Coordinates of C-alpha atoms in Angstrom, one line a residue:
M1 CA 0.1 0.0 -0.2
I2 CA 1.0 3.7 -0.6
N3 CA 2.3 5.9 2.3
L4 CA -0.4 7.7 3.2
K5 CA 1.3 9.7 5.5
Y6 CA 3.5 10.8 2.4
L7 CA 0.7 11.7 0.7
Q8 CA -1.2 13.8 3.1
N9 CA 1.6 15.8 3.8
N10 CA 2.8 16.4 -0.2
F11 CA -0.3 15.6 -1.9
E12 CA 0.2 17.7 -5.0
E13 CA 3.8 15.8 -5.6
A14 CA 2.3 12.3 -4.6
S15 CA -1.1 13.0 -7.0
A16 CA 1.5 13.7 -9.9
K17 CA 3.4 10.5 -9.6
L18 CA -0.1 8.5 -9.5
Q19 CA -1.3 10.5 -12.9
K20 CA 1.9 9.1 -14.2
K21 CA 0.7 5.7 -13.4
G22 CA -3.4 6.7 -14.7
V23 CA -4.7 7.1 -11.6
D24 CA -7.7 10.0 -12.4
S25 CA -8.3 13.2 -10.4
A26 CA -11.2 11.9 -9.5
T27 CA -9.8 9.3 -7.4
L28 CA -7.6 11.8 -6.2
E29 CA -9.8 14.1 -5.2
H30 CA -11.8 11.4 -3.5
L31 CA -8.9 10.2 -1.0
Q32 CA -8.4 14.2 -0.3
T33 CA -11.9 14.4 0.8
L34 CA -11.3 10.7 2.9
F35 CA -8.3 12.3 4.4
K36 CA -10.4 15.3 5.5
S37 CA -13.1 13.4 7.1
L38 CA -10.5 11.3 8.9
K39 CA -9.1 14.5 10.4
E40 CA -11.9 15.9 11.4
A41 CA -13.5 12.4 13.2
N42 CA -9.8 12.4 14.7
A43 CA -9.9 15.7 15.7
K44 CA -13.5 15.5 17.7
L45 CA -12.4 12.8 19.3
E46 CA -9.0 13.5 20.5
S47 CA -10.9 16.8 21.9
A48 CA -13.3 14.3 23.9
K49 CA -10.1 12.4 25.3
A50 CA -8.6 15.5 26.2
E51 CA -11.6 16.5 28.3
Q52 CA -11.9 12.8 29.6
N53 CA -8.3 12.8 30.8
S54 CA -9.1 16.4 32.2
M55 CA -11.8 16.0 34.1
S56 CA -10.4 12.0 35.2
K57 CA -7.4 14.1 36.7
L58 CA -10.1 16.3 38.5
F59 CA -11.9 13.6 39.6
G60 CA -8.8 12.3 41.6
Q61 CA -8.3 16.1 43.0
Y62 CA -11.5 16.0 44.2
M63 CA -11.3 12.7 45.9
R64 CA -8.0 13.9 47.5
E65 CA -9.7 17.0 48.9
G66 CA -13.1 15.4 50.1
K67 CA -15.4 17.7 47.6
D68 CA -18.3 16.7 46.1
I69 CA -18.3 14.9 43.1
T70 CA -21.5 14.0 42.1
E71 CA -22.2 16.5 39.3
L72 CA -18.4 15.7 38.5
K73 CA -19.3 12.2 37.9
A74 CA -22.2 12.7 35.8
K75 CA -20.2 14.8 33.3
V76 CA -17.4 12.0 33.2
D77 CA -19.7 9.5 32.3
A78 CA -21.6 11.7 30.0
N79 CA -18.3 12.6 28.1
K80 CA -17.5 8.6 27.8
E81 CA -20.7 7.7 26.6
A82 CA -20.5 11.0 23.9
M83 CA -17.2 9.4 23.0
V84 CA -18.7 6.2 21.7
P85 CA -20.2 7.2 18.5
L86 CA -16.9 9.6 18.1
Q87 CA -14.7 6.4 18.3
E88 CA -17.2 4.5 15.6
E89 CA -16.6 7.6 13.3
A90 CA -13.1 8.0 13.6
R91 CA -13.0 4.0 13.0
E92 CA -15.6 4.4 9.7
A93 CA -13.7 7.0 8.1
E94 CA -9.9 4.9 8.8
E95 CA -12.1 2.4 7.0
A96 CA -13.4 3.8 4.3
L97 CA -10.0 5.7 3.6
Y98 CA -8.2 2.2 3.3
A99 CA -10.5 0.4 1.4
V100 CA -10.0 3.0 -1.2
A101 CA -6.1 3.4 -0.6
L102 CA -5.7 -0.6 -1.1
A103 CA -6.9 -0.2 -4.9
I104 CA -4.5 2.5 -5.7
P105 CA -0.9 1.6 -7.4
N106 CA 2.2 2.1 -6.2
F107 CA 4.0 5.4 -6.9
P108 CA 6.3 4.8 -10.0
D109 CA 10.1 6.0 -9.5
D110 CA 10.6 9.2 -10.7
S111 CA 13.1 7.8 -13.1
V112 CA 10.1 5.8 -15.0
P113 CA 9.6 7.6 -18.4
Q114 CA 6.3 8.7 -19.2
G115 CA 3.9 7.4 -21.5
T116 CA 0.5 5.5 -21.6
D117 CA 1.0 2.1 -22.7
E118 CA 3.7 -0.4 -24.2
E119 CA 4.1 1.6 -27.0
D120 CA 5.8 4.5 -25.0
N121 CA 8.2 1.7 -23.2
V122 CA 11.8 2.5 -23.4
E123 CA 14.5 -0.1 -25.1
L124 CA 17.4 -0.5 -22.9
R125 CA 19.7 -2.9 -25.1
K126 CA 19.1 -5.7 -27.4
V127 CA 20.9 -9.2 -26.8
L128 CA 22.0 -11.6 -29.2
E129 CA 21.2 -11.3 -33.1
P130 CA 18.0 -13.1 -34.4
K131 CA 19.2 -15.7 -36.7
M132 CA 18.2 -15.2 -40.4
F133 CA 16.5 -18.4 -41.8
D134 CA 16.6 -19.0 -45.6
F135 CA 13.3 -20.2 -45.3
E136 CA 9.8 -18.6 -44.1
P137 CA 9.9 -19.4 -40.1
K138 CA 6.7 -21.1 -38.9
E139 CA 5.0 -20.4 -35.8
H140 CA 4.9 -22.4 -32.9
W141 CA 1.7 -23.7 -33.3
A142 CA 2.4 -24.8 -36.8
L143 CA 5.3 -26.4 -35.5
A144 CA 3.4 -28.3 -32.3
E145 CA 1.1 -29.5 -35.3
K146 CA 4.1 -31.0 -37.6
N147 CA 5.9 -32.6 -33.9
G148 CA 3.0 -33.8 -32.1
W149 CA 4.2 -31.5 -29.2
I150 CA 1.3 -29.5 -28.0
D151 CA -2.4 -30.8 -28.1
F152 CA -4.7 -28.1 -28.0
E153 CA -7.9 -29.3 -28.9
R154 CA -8.0 -31.9 -26.2
G155 CA -6.4 -29.3 -23.5
V156 CA -10.1 -27.5 -24.7
K157 CA -11.7 -30.9 -23.9
L158 CA -10.4 -31.5 -20.4
A159 CA -10.8 -28.1 -19.3
K160 CA -11.8 -25.0 -21.8
S161 CA -10.2 -22.9 -24.1
R162 CA -7.0 -21.4 -23.8
F163 CA -5.7 -24.7 -21.6
S164 CA -3.3 -27.2 -23.9
V165 CA -1.8 -30.2 -23.1
L166 CA 2.1 -30.8 -23.9
R167 CA 2.8 -34.1 -25.2
G168 CA 6.0 -36.4 -25.6
E169 CA 9.1 -34.4 -26.4
A170 CA 7.8 -31.0 -25.2
A171 CA 6.5 -32.5 -21.8
R172 CA 9.9 -33.0 -21.2
L173 CA 11.1 -29.7 -22.3
E174 CA 9.0 -28.1 -19.9
R175 CA 10.6 -30.7 -17.4
A176 CA 14.5 -29.5 -18.6
L177 CA 13.5 -25.8 -18.6
I178 CA 12.3 -25.9 -15.1
N179 CA 15.5 -27.8 -14.0
F180 CA 17.8 -25.6 -15.7
F181 CA 15.9 -22.2 -14.4
L182 CA 16.0 -23.6 -10.8
D183 CA 19.7 -24.8 -10.8
T184 CA 20.4 -21.4 -12.6
N185 CA 19.0 -19.5 -9.9
A186 CA 20.7 -21.7 -7.4
Q187 CA 23.8 -20.6 -8.5
K188 CA 23.1 -16.7 -8.0
G189 CA 22.0 -17.7 -4.4
F190 CA 18.5 -18.2 -4.5
E191 CA 16.9 -20.2 -1.9
E192 CA 15.0 -22.9 -3.6
L193 CA 11.2 -23.2 -1.9
C194 CA 8.3 -25.2 -2.7
V195 CA 5.5 -23.5 -1.8
P196 CA 1.7 -24.0 -1.8
F197 CA -0.2 -23.3 -4.9
L198 CA -3.6 -22.1 -3.4
N199 CA -3.1 -19.0 -1.3
N200 CA -5.8 -17.4 1.2
A201 CA -6.8 -13.8 0.6
Q202 CA -4.7 -12.4 3.1
M203 CA -1.6 -13.3 1.2
L204 CA -3.0 -12.2 -2.1
Q205 CA -3.7 -8.8 -0.8
G206 CA -0.4 -8.5 1.1
T207 CA 1.3 -8.4 -2.4
G208 CA -1.5 -6.8 -3.9
Q209 CA -3.6 -9.2 -6.1
L210 CA -6.6 -8.3 -3.9
P211 CA -9.0 -6.5 -3.6
K212 CA -8.4 -5.0 -7.1
F213 CA -8.1 -7.6 -9.3
G214 CA -10.4 -10.5 -7.7
D215 CA -11.7 -10.8 -11.2
D216 CA -8.3 -12.2 -12.3
L217 CA -8.1 -14.8 -9.9
F218 CA -9.6 -18.1 -9.6
K219 CA -11.2 -18.9 -6.3
I220 CA -12.2 -21.8 -4.1
E221 CA -15.8 -22.2 -3.9
D222 CA -16.4 -22.2 0.1
E223 CA -12.6 -21.4 0.9
D224 CA -10.5 -18.7 1.8
L225 CA -8.5 -19.6 -1.1
Y226 CA -7.3 -18.9 -4.4
L227 CA -5.3 -20.6 -7.2
I228 CA -2.3 -18.6 -7.3
P229 CA -1.4 -16.4 -10.0
T230 CA 2.4 -16.3 -9.6
A231 CA 4.8 -17.7 -7.2
E232 CA 5.7 -14.2 -6.1
V233 CA 2.5 -14.5 -4.0
P234 CA 3.5 -16.9 -1.9
L235 CA 7.2 -16.9 -2.0
T236 CA 7.0 -12.5 -0.8
N237 CA 4.1 -13.8 1.9
M238 CA 6.7 -16.6 3.2
Y239 CA 7.7 -13.1 5.8
N240 CA 3.9 -12.0 6.1
D241 CA 3.9 -9.9 9.5
E242 CA 7.4 -11.1 10.7
I243 CA 10.4 -9.2 11.3
L244 CA 13.8 -10.2 9.8
S245 CA 17.3 -8.9 11.1
E246 CA 19.3 -6.7 9.1
Q247 CA 21.8 -9.4 8.7
E248 CA 19.5 -11.8 7.1
L249 CA 19.0 -9.0 3.9
P250 CA 18.8 -9.7 1.2
V251 CA 16.2 -12.9 1.3
L252 CA 16.8 -14.2 -2.3
M253 CA 14.2 -16.9 -3.2
T254 CA 12.9 -19.0 -5.7
G255 CA 10.7 -21.5 -7.0
Y256 CA 8.5 -23.2 -9.8
T257 CA 4.8 -23.3 -9.5
P258 CA 2.2 -23.4 -12.1
C259 CA -0.1 -20.1 -12.4
F260 CA -3.4 -19.6 -12.7
R261 CA -5.2 -16.3 -14.0
K262 CA -8.6 -15.9 -16.3
E263 CA -7.0 -13.5 -18.4
A264 CA -9.7 -11.0 -17.9
G265 CA -9.6 -8.3 -20.4
S266 CA -7.9 -10.1 -22.6
A267 CA -10.5 -11.2 -24.8
G268 CA -9.4 -11.5 -28.4
R269 CA -5.6 -11.4 -27.4
D270 CA -3.4 -14.2 -28.6
T271 CA -6.4 -16.7 -28.7
R272 CA -4.3 -19.2 -31.2
G273 CA -1.3 -21.2 -29.3
M274 CA -0.2 -21.1 -26.2
I275 CA 1.3 -17.5 -25.7
R276 CA -1.6 -16.9 -23.4
Q277 CA -3.2 -19.4 -21.2
H278 CA -5.3 -19.7 -18.0
Q279 CA -2.4 -22.3 -16.7
F280 CA 1.2 -21.9 -17.1
D281 CA 4.4 -22.6 -15.7
K282 CA 6.9 -20.2 -14.5
V283 CA 10.0 -19.9 -12.1
E284 CA 9.9 -16.9 -9.9
M285 CA 12.8 -15.0 -8.4
V286 CA 11.8 -12.9 -5.4
A287 CA 14.5 -10.9 -3.2
I288 CA 13.4 -9.0 0.4
A289 CA 16.5 -6.6 0.7
H290 CA 17.4 -3.7 2.4
P291 CA 16.0 -0.1 1.3
D292 CA 19.4 0.8 0.7
R293 CA 20.4 -2.0 -1.7
S294 CA 17.2 -2.7 -3.4
D295 CA 18.0 -1.3 -6.9
E296 CA 21.5 -3.4 -6.6
V297 CA 19.2 -6.7 -6.6
F298 CA 17.4 -5.2 -9.2
E299 CA 20.2 -5.5 -11.4
M300 CA 21.6 -8.5 -10.6
M301 CA 17.7 -9.8 -11.1
V302 CA 17.3 -8.7 -14.5
Q303 CA 21.1 -9.6 -15.8
N304 CA 19.9 -13.4 -13.9
A305 CA 16.7 -13.3 -16.2
S306 CA 19.2 -11.8 -19.3
D307 CA 22.1 -14.5 -18.6
I308 CA 19.5 -17.6 -18.6
L309 CA 17.9 -16.6 -22.1
T310 CA 21.7 -16.1 -23.6
A311 CA 22.9 -19.2 -22.3
L312 CA 19.9 -20.8 -24.2
G313 CA 20.8 -18.9 -27.2
L314 CA 17.6 -16.9 -27.3
P315 CA 17.4 -13.2 -28.9
H316 CA 16.0 -10.9 -26.8
R317 CA 15.7 -7.4 -25.8
V318 CA 15.9 -5.5 -22.4
V319 CA 12.9 -2.3 -22.0
E320 CA 12.4 0.1 -19.3
L321 CA 8.4 -0.1 -18.7
C322 CA 6.8 3.7 -18.8
G323 CA 4.5 4.7 -16.2
G324 CA 1.4 3.8 -18.0
D325 CA 2.3 0.1 -18.5
L326 CA 3.3 -0.4 -14.9
G327 CA 1.8 -3.4 -12.9
F328 CA -0.2 -2.6 -10.1
S329 CA 2.4 -3.0 -7.5
A330 CA 5.4 -2.0 -9.3
A331 CA 7.7 1.1 -8.7
R332 CA 10.0 0.1 -11.6
T333 CA 9.7 -2.6 -14.2
I334 CA 12.4 -4.1 -16.8
D335 CA 10.7 -6.5 -19.0
L336 CA 12.7 -9.1 -21.2
E337 CA 11.3 -9.6 -24.1
V338 CA 12.4 -12.7 -26.7
W339 CA 12.4 -12.8 -30.5
L340 CA 9.6 -14.9 -32.2
P341 CA 10.7 -15.0 -35.5
G342 CA 7.6 -16.9 -36.6
Q343 CA 5.5 -14.0 -35.2
N344 CA 8.7 -11.6 -36.4
K345 CA 8.1 -9.9 -33.1
Y346 CA 9.8 -9.6 -29.4
R347 CA 7.6 -11.1 -27.3
E348 CA 8.0 -10.7 -23.0
I349 CA 8.8 -13.3 -21.3
S350 CA 9.8 -12.0 -17.8
S351 CA 8.9 -9.0 -16.2
I352 CA 11.5 -7.8 -13.3
S353 CA 9.7 -5.3 -10.2
N354 CA 10.9 -3.6 -7.4
T355 CA 7.7 -2.6 -5.5
R356 CA 10.0 -0.8 -3.1
D357 CA 8.1 -1.1 0.0
F358 CA 4.5 -1.1 -1.1
Q359 CA 3.8 -4.8 -0.7
A360 CA 6.1 -4.5 2.5
R361 CA 3.6 -1.9 4.5
R362 CA 0.5 -4.5 2.8
A363 CA 1.9 -7.5 4.3
K364 CA 3.9 -5.9 7.4
I365 CA 7.2 -7.7 6.2
R366 CA 10.0 -5.3 8.4
F367 CA 13.5 -5.4 9.4
K368 CA 15.4 -4.5 12.8
D369 CA 17.3 -1.6 11.8
G370 CA 18.9 -0.7 15.1
K371 CA 16.4 -0.3 17.6
K372 CA 13.7 0.8 15.1
N373 CA 11.7 -1.6 12.9
R374 CA 11.6 -0.7 9.2
L375 CA 9.8 -1.5 6.0
V376 CA 11.8 -4.2 3.7
H377 CA 11.9 -3.3 -0.2
T378 CA 10.3 -6.7 -2.2
L379 CA 11.3 -7.4 -5.4
N380 CA 10.2 -10.4 -8.3
G381 CA 10.6 -11.3 -11.3
S382 CA 10.2 -14.7 -13.6
A383 CA 13.6 -16.7 -14.9
L384 CA 11.1 -17.6 -16.5
A385 CA 8.0 -18.3 -18.1
V386 CA 8.4 -21.7 -18.9
G387 CA 5.9 -21.9 -21.5
R388 CA 6.8 -18.7 -23.4
T389 CA 10.6 -20.2 -23.5
L390 CA 9.4 -23.4 -24.8
I391 CA 8.0 -21.4 -28.0
A392 CA 10.7 -19.2 -28.2
I393 CA 13.0 -22.4 -28.5
M394 CA 10.6 -23.6 -31.0
E395 CA 10.9 -20.8 -33.2
N396 CA 14.1 -19.9 -32.6
Y397 CA 15.6 -23.5 -33.3
Q398 CA 13.4 -24.8 -36.4
N399 CA 14.9 -26.5 -39.2
E400 CA 12.9 -25.7 -42.6
D401 CA 11.7 -29.6 -42.2
G402 CA 9.5 -28.7 -39.1
S403 CA 12.1 -30.4 -36.6
I404 CA 13.5 -28.5 -33.7
E405 CA 17.1 -28.7 -32.1
I406 CA 17.5 -28.6 -28.5
P407 CA 20.1 -25.7 -26.8
I408 CA 23.2 -27.4 -25.8
V409 CA 22.7 -25.8 -22.3
L410 CA 19.5 -28.3 -21.8
K411 CA 21.0 -31.7 -23.6
K412 CA 22.1 -32.8 -20.2
Y413 CA 18.4 -32.5 -18.8
I414 CA 17.0 -34.6 -21.7

């Protein structure tokens, strides 16, 4: 959650940051009204408390001096009774403010480029040159049909649209990629975790999926449980409502999970093939870092994901997201986009984000800095999205006859 004290004390500056991320002025005006209501409710309550304290002291004085306390006692009791609705008013004002604040996105870093969508993102660099084919490269669904790798029809039969079945060599390659990603992350100091694929609402609120993005989650009927949209949720919330020591930072974690998303709002986009699925595999990196060193950890995570793509021989580019394309929790995001020759374009395969203290404030993740407890910074990123990596291998390593080579670094896993 955003720092409400900063927003209240620096409203114009904070509003400009949020508008960079697409928050409309009406929402900001509503927030300002809620701040005012809470301030007024708290002022009335504090005034009543001060009067109560004053009369309580006077009450003690009367008792010591043997004075008649009947009238004073009646005033104390009346004031105490009058405080009940004032306390309720302050509580309701605070809840109203927090309900709106939970749906407000994180402040973007000052360095984040201005822009409204992906067209305004800024390319930082390209890594590896795309291969020049002497034939027309096929898209992954055509290669899947040729090699019997992906069964789209039976995926739909078993579940519904945007589900698929990997078969034979593709299933083995998927498993090989997961192991390769986890091993590479472990070499960079990330501890491997195997986590629940179902998390409760409090955890999803901690990382920012709830309450705003409930429509994109698969909820378990009659349970306070959701299928996770990403391993970022359980990995980050490993330390929900905990206080770490400064010496423990940074905490580096990685894990493989399937991910489940309704893809709300994506109707008509990438309906063919395996680019946008309701269920997909991903290996995630999560870091819990000291605020002074989170930028350093961020750069390490970006480089790690890029190194994995380079080791696989997959051309890609590194892109800085503009304010309008930033995710809800992110203060800064770097995307890695892999080259797909069949589509003749770069497509996102990893997003690495620094959320600063946004998730930590929601999830109450702190560290002890001397005698003081401070919020950590949390970071997350894919290393990598497995299905999209499989697609990239299929398209970049295809031969004219439709057969597919296997990258050298994966040979030992197959």
